[in-house]
């Protein structure tokens, strides 16, 4: 009951603050801004072994995804940000499929219609600028759980995101709720801080009456940057079992070199159904964990080289069905080549060693991907 009351109070407070800002600010914006992010495959070749059976596959040019950016300042204090997402055939259905367990390397390609279909929302939120440098956002937000996914840094660096970042058990978080932002200065330390009150359900839907609470902070000291996130809620329909998620990260820049690393994990209590006999089973905790390290060298104003090590131990891929899990180790050298303002060519070579922990399936492959990303 207290948690429900907290949500109601937060919604009432937002409504009151929004009404106050709209009443106080009558200056309209110049207009609605429209933009987009377009991702296209130029070359995609995979070669390796699936369950010790060798195969290879080539995927030609194809359209991968498009995100439309719609933003408008209703007043000097209130703005709207909409980001609908489109892909051919729907989620994950494109001709440049990533290798996956149980599928031969030569058969990962899926042919679909080239017509982009609406998949969902990256973001759909209203932001209100409050006194004393507070900012309140409500709607489908993209929580800053990690830099790589939440701040969309991997978009600038890789055509295909890593198993750590594009993973809602580790680096990624998508949800609906409230985001409260406030920048702080403590001595010589810059400390942007975010407080979230989220559904904590299946991305954009709430499946119980307990909100997920998350705090995220990004201290900066000179060339050093840090981030930390901690989230707590319940994940099941019956509102019985807690989930705790955490992440931390550090980055440093020196002349033409930079390095960034993040790690994340969590504990979904009693989430895995482990058979103890032919007729009975017990529930154990799911505890995924992963990290990455990225090293960059900017060799020209238009070019940067990258070396990326990515590890993900996803031990509840088969929720409540099998006690096993999956481990992914990937090393990725890459290049980012700027061809125009907002447009780049990304080249990456994945060296992957993926396996299920119960040894039922393995994947060892190399993949060369060349793609373009354009944002306008």
GROMACS .gro file of C-alpha atoms in nm:
model
  376
    1UNK     CA    1   0.000   0.000   0.000
    2UNK     CA    2   0.282   0.242   0.083
    3UNK     CA    3   0.445   0.182  -0.254
    4UNK     CA    4   0.121   0.249  -0.438
    5UNK     CA    5   0.076   0.566  -0.234
    6UNK     CA    6   0.429   0.674  -0.325
    7UNK     CA    7   0.350   0.636  -0.695
    8UNK     CA    8   0.025   0.832  -0.662
    9UNK     CA    9   0.204   1.113  -0.476
   10UNK     CA   10   0.476   1.129  -0.737
   11UNK     CA   11   0.219   1.150  -1.018
   12UNK     CA   12   0.022   1.418  -0.838
   13UNK     CA   13   0.339   1.618  -0.776
   14UNK     CA   14   0.433   1.595  -1.142
   15UNK     CA   15   0.087   1.709  -1.250
   16UNK     CA   16   0.099   2.006  -1.015
   17UNK     CA   17   0.448   2.108  -1.122
   18UNK     CA   18   0.360   2.071  -1.490
   19UNK     CA   19   0.048   2.283  -1.450
   20UNK     CA   20   0.246   2.549  -1.266
   21UNK     CA   21   0.514   2.561  -1.534
   22UNK     CA   22   0.259   2.573  -1.815
   23UNK     CA   23   0.076   2.859  -1.643
   24UNK     CA   24   0.395   3.054  -1.576
   25UNK     CA   25   0.550   3.004  -1.919
   26UNK     CA   26   0.354   3.117  -2.223
   27UNK     CA   27   0.645   3.147  -2.466
   28UNK     CA   28   0.599   2.885  -2.739
   29UNK     CA   29   0.881   2.701  -2.911
   30UNK     CA   30   0.993   2.783  -3.264
   31UNK     CA   31   0.857   2.452  -3.391
   32UNK     CA   32   0.888   2.077  -3.384
   33UNK     CA   33   1.225   1.929  -3.473
   34UNK     CA   34   1.237   1.612  -3.681
   35UNK     CA   35   1.538   1.386  -3.737
   36UNK     CA   36   1.631   1.022  -3.771
   37UNK     CA   37   1.898   0.760  -3.716
   38UNK     CA   38   1.943   0.511  -4.003
   39UNK     CA   39   2.151   0.193  -3.988
   40UNK     CA   40   2.244  -0.005  -4.302
   41UNK     CA   41   2.457  -0.316  -4.359
   42UNK     CA   42   2.718  -0.291  -4.635
   43UNK     CA   43   2.893  -0.625  -4.580
   44UNK     CA   44   2.848  -0.913  -4.335
   45UNK     CA   45   3.043  -1.240  -4.346
   46UNK     CA   46   3.053  -1.514  -4.082
   47UNK     CA   47   3.271  -1.825  -4.064
   48UNK     CA   48   3.308  -2.077  -3.782
   49UNK     CA   49   3.168  -2.379  -3.602
   50UNK     CA   50   2.826  -2.441  -3.447
   51UNK     CA   51   2.839  -2.754  -3.231
   52UNK     CA   52   3.168  -2.840  -3.410
   53UNK     CA   53   3.001  -2.826  -3.753
   54UNK     CA   54   3.180  -2.573  -3.975
   55UNK     CA   55   2.990  -2.330  -4.190
   56UNK     CA   56   3.001  -1.984  -4.339
   57UNK     CA   57   2.752  -1.728  -4.462
   58UNK     CA   58   2.753  -1.400  -4.651
   59UNK     CA   59   2.484  -1.137  -4.610
   60UNK     CA   60   2.473  -0.852  -4.859
   61UNK     CA   61   2.351  -0.496  -4.822
   62UNK     CA   62   2.033  -0.444  -4.625
   63UNK     CA   63   1.841  -0.192  -4.420
   64UNK     CA   64   1.868  -0.273  -4.049
   65UNK     CA   65   1.679  -0.012  -3.851
   66UNK     CA   66   1.553   0.345  -3.830
   67UNK     CA   67   1.476   0.559  -3.528
   68UNK     CA   68   1.277   0.877  -3.586
   69UNK     CA   69   1.343   1.173  -3.355
   70UNK     CA   70   1.049   1.405  -3.286
   71UNK     CA   71   1.098   1.679  -3.029
   72UNK     CA   72   0.911   1.995  -2.943
   73UNK     CA   73   0.943   2.263  -2.678
   74UNK     CA   74   0.588   2.337  -2.567
   75UNK     CA   75   0.714   2.618  -2.343
   76UNK     CA   76   1.051   2.729  -2.209
   77UNK     CA   77   1.009   2.473  -1.932
   78UNK     CA   78   0.829   2.180  -2.096
   79UNK     CA   79   0.943   1.966  -2.389
   80UNK     CA   80   0.833   1.644  -2.558
   81UNK     CA   81   1.071   1.377  -2.693
   82UNK     CA   82   0.937   1.093  -2.912
   83UNK     CA   83   1.158   0.823  -3.067
   84UNK     CA   84   0.963   0.553  -3.257
   85UNK     CA   85   1.169   0.255  -3.379
   86UNK     CA   86   1.130   0.080  -3.717
   87UNK     CA   87   1.292  -0.239  -3.855
   88UNK     CA   88   1.220  -0.474  -4.147
   89UNK     CA   89   0.993  -0.758  -4.040
   90UNK     CA   90   0.998  -0.661  -3.672
   91UNK     CA   91   1.235  -0.721  -3.382
   92UNK     CA   92   1.554  -0.900  -3.483
   93UNK     CA   93   1.419  -1.006  -3.825
   94UNK     CA   94   1.672  -0.887  -4.080
   95UNK     CA   95   1.915  -1.039  -4.327
   96UNK     CA   96   2.223  -0.983  -4.111
   97UNK     CA   97   2.135  -1.220  -3.826
   98UNK     CA   98   2.388  -1.278  -3.549
   99UNK     CA   99   2.487  -1.645  -3.502
  100UNK     CA  100   2.283  -1.816  -3.231
  101UNK     CA  101   2.284  -2.145  -3.044
  102UNK     CA  102   2.130  -2.444  -3.218
  103UNK     CA  103   2.141  -2.286  -3.566
  104UNK     CA  104   2.411  -2.373  -3.823
  105UNK     CA  105   2.634  -2.076  -3.913
  106UNK     CA  106   2.529  -2.116  -4.277
  107UNK     CA  107   2.160  -2.067  -4.191
  108UNK     CA  108   2.143  -1.759  -3.969
  109UNK     CA  109   2.022  -1.532  -4.248
  110UNK     CA  110   1.648  -1.461  -4.246
  111UNK     CA  111   1.476  -1.314  -4.551
  112UNK     CA  112   1.204  -1.063  -4.471
  113UNK     CA  113   1.014  -0.784  -4.637
  114UNK     CA  114   1.216  -0.466  -4.691
  115UNK     CA  115   0.920  -0.261  -4.567
  116UNK     CA  116   1.007  -0.108  -4.229
  117UNK     CA  117   0.762  -0.202  -3.956
  118UNK     CA  118   0.697  -0.014  -3.635
  119UNK     CA  119   0.863  -0.211  -3.353
  120UNK     CA  120   0.819   0.007  -3.048
  121UNK     CA  121   0.950   0.313  -2.869
  122UNK     CA  122   1.306   0.395  -2.776
  123UNK     CA  123   1.171   0.693  -2.587
  124UNK     CA  124   0.839   0.874  -2.546
  125UNK     CA  125   0.858   1.123  -2.263
  126UNK     CA  126   0.780   1.471  -2.138
  127UNK     CA  127   1.048   1.674  -1.957
  128UNK     CA  128   0.978   1.958  -1.715
  129UNK     CA  129   1.254   2.196  -1.608
  130UNK     CA  130   1.206   2.273  -1.238
  131UNK     CA  131   1.364   2.533  -1.009
  132UNK     CA  132   1.715   2.483  -0.866
  133UNK     CA  133   1.840   2.293  -1.175
  134UNK     CA  134   1.610   1.994  -1.130
  135UNK     CA  135   1.468   1.822  -1.439
  136UNK     CA  136   1.175   1.580  -1.422
  137UNK     CA  137   1.099   1.343  -1.709
  138UNK     CA  138   0.800   1.106  -1.725
  139UNK     CA  139   0.699   0.843  -1.980
  140UNK     CA  140   0.894   0.577  -2.167
  141UNK     CA  141   1.240   0.679  -2.054
  142UNK     CA  142   1.575   0.524  -2.137
  143UNK     CA  143   1.739   0.490  -1.793
  144UNK     CA  144   2.111   0.561  -1.772
  145UNK     CA  145   2.191   0.225  -1.620
  146UNK     CA  146   2.517   0.203  -1.822
  147UNK     CA  147   2.700   0.438  -2.056
  148UNK     CA  148   2.735   0.189  -2.339
  149UNK     CA  149   2.361   0.131  -2.379
  150UNK     CA  150   2.184   0.400  -2.177
  151UNK     CA  151   2.391   0.687  -2.320
  152UNK     CA  152   2.406   0.509  -2.658
  153UNK     CA  153   2.785   0.522  -2.675
  154UNK     CA  154   2.810   0.188  -2.855
  155UNK     CA  155   2.620   0.342  -3.148
  156UNK     CA  156   2.923   0.562  -3.216
  157UNK     CA  157   3.167   0.272  -3.186
  158UNK     CA  158   3.019  -0.051  -3.325
  159UNK     CA  159   2.776  -0.162  -3.591
  160UNK     CA  160   2.669  -0.465  -3.386
  161UNK     CA  161   2.651  -0.408  -3.012
  162UNK     CA  162   2.818  -0.646  -2.768
  163UNK     CA  163   2.653  -0.922  -2.566
  164UNK     CA  164   2.709  -0.720  -2.246
  165UNK     CA  165   2.542  -0.399  -2.359
  166UNK     CA  166   2.252  -0.523  -2.572
  167UNK     CA  167   2.129  -0.743  -2.290
  168UNK     CA  168   1.840  -0.653  -2.059
  169UNK     CA  169   1.991  -0.878  -1.791
  170UNK     CA  170   2.317  -0.679  -1.788
  171UNK     CA  171   2.393  -0.347  -1.962
  172UNK     CA  172   2.054  -0.253  -2.107
  173UNK     CA  173   1.749  -0.120  -1.927
  174UNK     CA  174   1.422  -0.012  -2.089
  175UNK     CA  175   1.131   0.103  -1.879
  176UNK     CA  176   0.848   0.344  -1.812
  177UNK     CA  177   0.840   0.580  -1.517
  178UNK     CA  178   0.990   0.896  -1.370
  179UNK     CA  179   1.342   1.035  -1.404
  180UNK     CA  180   1.461   1.316  -1.175
  181UNK     CA  181   1.794   1.477  -1.270
  182UNK     CA  182   2.009   1.720  -1.071
  183UNK     CA  183   2.372   1.828  -1.133
  184UNK     CA  184   2.584   1.872  -0.819
  185UNK     CA  185   2.926   2.022  -0.758
  186UNK     CA  186   3.118   1.892  -0.455
  187UNK     CA  187   3.455   2.062  -0.418
  188UNK     CA  188   3.619   2.002  -0.757
  189UNK     CA  189   3.404   1.701  -0.840
  190UNK     CA  190   3.117   1.726  -1.089
  191UNK     CA  191   2.838   1.488  -0.983
  192UNK     CA  192   2.539   1.459  -1.219
  193UNK     CA  193   2.279   1.245  -1.039
  194UNK     CA  194   1.964   1.068  -1.159
  195UNK     CA  195   1.683   0.917  -0.950
  196UNK     CA  196   1.434   0.683  -1.117
  197UNK     CA  197   1.096   0.542  -1.020
  198UNK     CA  198   1.022   0.271  -1.279
  199UNK     CA  199   0.768   0.004  -1.358
  200UNK     CA  200   1.030  -0.266  -1.321
  201UNK     CA  201   0.821  -0.500  -1.534
  202UNK     CA  202   0.868  -0.627  -1.888
  203UNK     CA  203   1.024  -0.314  -2.038
  204UNK     CA  204   0.714  -0.098  -2.096
  205UNK     CA  205   0.452  -0.278  -1.887
  206UNK     CA  206   0.405  -0.308  -1.513
  207UNK     CA  207   0.335  -0.659  -1.381
  208UNK     CA  208   0.303  -0.588  -1.008
  209UNK     CA  209   0.241  -0.307  -0.759
  210UNK     CA  210   0.605  -0.251  -0.653
  211UNK     CA  211   0.799   0.012  -0.846
  212UNK     CA  212   1.168  -0.031  -0.919
  213UNK     CA  213   1.380   0.244  -0.762
  214UNK     CA  214   1.714   0.325  -0.924
  215UNK     CA  215   1.987   0.581  -0.857
  216UNK     CA  216   2.260   0.666  -1.106
  217UNK     CA  217   2.555   0.903  -1.053
  218UNK     CA  218   2.843   1.011  -1.279
  219UNK     CA  219   3.131   1.172  -1.087
  220UNK     CA  220   3.393   1.352  -1.298
  221UNK     CA  221   3.744   1.443  -1.185
  222UNK     CA  222   3.952   1.597  -1.461
  223UNK     CA  223   4.006   1.340  -1.737
  224UNK     CA  224   3.856   1.066  -1.521
  225UNK     CA  225   3.486   0.982  -1.537
  226UNK     CA  226   3.298   0.730  -1.324
  227UNK     CA  227   2.945   0.595  -1.313
  228UNK     CA  228   2.747   0.385  -1.070
  229UNK     CA  229   2.390   0.252  -1.075
  230UNK     CA  230   2.183   0.059  -0.824
  231UNK     CA  231   1.826  -0.062  -0.879
  232UNK     CA  232   1.587  -0.252  -0.653
  233UNK     CA  233   1.235  -0.388  -0.706
  234UNK     CA  234   1.035  -0.708  -0.759
  235UNK     CA  235   1.011  -0.889  -1.092
  236UNK     CA  236   0.734  -1.151  -1.064
  237UNK     CA  237   0.359  -1.117  -1.119
  238UNK     CA  238   0.282  -1.210  -0.759
  239UNK     CA  239   0.508  -0.936  -0.620
  240UNK     CA  240   0.701  -1.187  -0.407
  241UNK     CA  241   1.058  -1.206  -0.535
  242UNK     CA  242   1.305  -0.914  -0.524
  243UNK     CA  243   1.549  -0.818  -0.797
  244UNK     CA  244   1.864  -0.612  -0.745
  245UNK     CA  245   2.066  -0.475  -1.039
  246UNK     CA  246   2.394  -0.284  -1.029
  247UNK     CA  247   2.655  -0.141  -1.263
  248UNK     CA  248   2.976   0.061  -1.239
  249UNK     CA  249   3.213   0.212  -1.491
  250UNK     CA  250   3.525   0.421  -1.543
  251UNK     CA  251   3.670   0.607  -1.842
  252UNK     CA  252   3.990   0.804  -1.901
  253UNK     CA  253   4.122   1.015  -2.189
  254UNK     CA  254   4.486   1.101  -2.260
  255UNK     CA  255   4.582   1.281  -2.579
  256UNK     CA  256   4.472   1.054  -2.868
  257UNK     CA  257   4.405   0.754  -2.642
  258UNK     CA  258   4.099   0.672  -2.433
  259UNK     CA  259   3.980   0.372  -2.236
  260UNK     CA  260   3.640   0.281  -2.095
  261UNK     CA  261   3.519  -0.014  -1.891
  262UNK     CA  262   3.188  -0.108  -1.732
  263UNK     CA  263   3.063  -0.409  -1.543
  264UNK     CA  264   2.713  -0.505  -1.435
  265UNK     CA  265   2.521  -0.781  -1.265
  266UNK     CA  266   2.211  -0.861  -1.068
  267UNK     CA  267   2.024  -1.101  -0.848
  268UNK     CA  268   1.677  -1.222  -0.945
  269UNK     CA  269   1.581  -1.417  -0.633
  270UNK     CA  270   1.437  -1.767  -0.692
  271UNK     CA  271   1.420  -1.720  -1.069
  272UNK     CA  272   1.563  -2.049  -1.200
  273UNK     CA  273   1.369  -2.370  -1.171
  274UNK     CA  274   1.626  -2.643  -1.097
  275UNK     CA  275   1.507  -3.006  -1.117
  276UNK     CA  276   1.598  -3.200  -0.805
  277UNK     CA  277   1.430  -3.522  -0.917
  278UNK     CA  278   1.204  -3.649  -1.192
  279UNK     CA  279   0.898  -3.491  -1.029
  280UNK     CA  280   1.019  -3.206  -0.806
  281UNK     CA  281   1.213  -2.885  -0.852
  282UNK     CA  282   1.359  -2.607  -0.641
  283UNK     CA  283   1.401  -2.237  -0.715
  284UNK     CA  284   1.748  -2.082  -0.718
  285UNK     CA  285   1.865  -1.724  -0.774
  286UNK     CA  286   1.962  -1.595  -1.116
  287UNK     CA  287   2.289  -1.399  -1.091
  288UNK     CA  288   2.404  -1.278  -1.435
  289UNK     CA  289   2.734  -1.090  -1.455
  290UNK     CA  290   2.941  -0.929  -1.729
  291UNK     CA  291   3.189  -0.657  -1.823
  292UNK     CA  292   3.369  -0.499  -2.116
  293UNK     CA  293   3.686  -0.302  -2.180
  294UNK     CA  294   3.727  -0.071  -2.481
  295UNK     CA  295   4.053   0.092  -2.587
  296UNK     CA  296   4.053   0.368  -2.852
  297UNK     CA  297   4.317   0.549  -3.057
  298UNK     CA  298   4.217   0.853  -3.265
  299UNK     CA  299   4.465   0.841  -3.553
  300UNK     CA  300   4.301   1.124  -3.755
  301UNK     CA  301   4.020   1.379  -3.716
  302UNK     CA  302   3.807   1.148  -3.929
  303UNK     CA  303   3.917   0.810  -3.793
  304UNK     CA  304   3.945   0.609  -3.474
  305UNK     CA  305   4.060   0.252  -3.400
  306UNK     CA  306   3.908   0.034  -3.127
  307UNK     CA  307   3.985  -0.288  -2.942
  308UNK     CA  308   3.689  -0.428  -2.747
  309UNK     CA  309   3.685  -0.722  -2.503
  310UNK     CA  310   3.332  -0.829  -2.403
  311UNK     CA  311   3.224  -1.095  -2.150
  312UNK     CA  312   2.868  -1.188  -2.050
  313UNK     CA  313   2.760  -1.472  -1.820
  314UNK     CA  314   2.386  -1.489  -1.870
  315UNK     CA  315   2.278  -1.760  -1.631
  316UNK     CA  316   1.902  -1.731  -1.674
  317UNK     CA  317   1.858  -1.733  -2.047
  318UNK     CA  318   1.620  -2.029  -1.993
  319UNK     CA  319   1.407  -1.883  -1.716
  320UNK     CA  320   1.226  -2.150  -1.507
  321UNK     CA  321   1.287  -2.422  -1.767
  322UNK     CA  322   1.652  -2.530  -1.754
  323UNK     CA  323   1.915  -2.468  -1.485
  324UNK     CA  324   2.187  -2.394  -1.740
  325UNK     CA  325   2.305  -2.062  -1.875
  326UNK     CA  326   2.515  -1.907  -2.150
  327UNK     CA  327   2.861  -1.750  -2.152
  328UNK     CA  328   2.980  -1.518  -2.424
  329UNK     CA  329   3.341  -1.408  -2.480
  330UNK     CA  330   3.403  -1.178  -2.777
  331UNK     CA  331   3.711  -0.984  -2.889
  332UNK     CA  332   3.641  -0.712  -3.145
  333UNK     CA  333   3.895  -0.494  -3.327
  334UNK     CA  334   3.718  -0.212  -3.510
  335UNK     CA  335   3.738   0.115  -3.699
  336UNK     CA  336   3.509   0.419  -3.704
  337UNK     CA  337   3.548   0.635  -4.014
  338UNK     CA  338   3.365   0.968  -4.027
  339UNK     CA  339   3.246   1.045  -4.381
  340UNK     CA  340   3.032   1.351  -4.303
  341UNK     CA  341   2.874   1.531  -4.012
  342UNK     CA  342   2.651   1.276  -3.841
  343UNK     CA  343   2.749   0.993  -4.075
  344UNK     CA  344   3.010   0.721  -4.030
  345UNK     CA  345   3.128   0.388  -4.165
  346UNK     CA  346   3.188   0.123  -3.896
  347UNK     CA  347   3.408  -0.181  -3.950
  348UNK     CA  348   3.436  -0.455  -3.690
  349UNK     CA  349   3.577  -0.808  -3.675
  350UNK     CA  350   3.423  -1.024  -3.402
  351UNK     CA  351   3.622  -1.319  -3.268
  352UNK     CA  352   3.361  -1.509  -3.066
  353UNK     CA  353   3.367  -1.804  -2.828
  354UNK     CA  354   3.013  -1.863  -2.701
  355UNK     CA  355   2.888  -2.171  -2.515
  356UNK     CA  356   2.611  -2.299  -2.297
  357UNK     CA  357   2.731  -2.386  -1.950
  358UNK     CA  358   2.573  -2.734  -1.962
  359UNK     CA  359   2.787  -2.801  -2.276
  360UNK     CA  360   2.477  -2.869  -2.486
  361UNK     CA  361   2.575  -2.614  -2.752
  362UNK     CA  362   2.883  -2.418  -2.863
  363UNK     CA  363   2.958  -2.141  -3.110
  364UNK     CA  364   3.306  -2.037  -3.224
  365UNK     CA  365   3.311  -1.800  -3.518
  366UNK     CA  366   3.468  -1.494  -3.678
  367UNK     CA  367   3.248  -1.222  -3.825
  368UNK     CA  368   3.340  -0.923  -4.041
  369UNK     CA  369   3.076  -0.650  -4.045
  370UNK     CA  370   3.081  -0.322  -4.236
  371UNK     CA  371   2.793  -0.085  -4.190
  372UNK     CA  372   2.687   0.277  -4.198
  373UNK     CA  373   2.515   0.489  -3.935
  374UNK     CA  374   2.367   0.826  -4.019
  375UNK     CA  375   2.201   1.065  -3.776
  376UNK     CA  376   2.039   1.390  -3.890
   0.00000   0.00000   0.00000
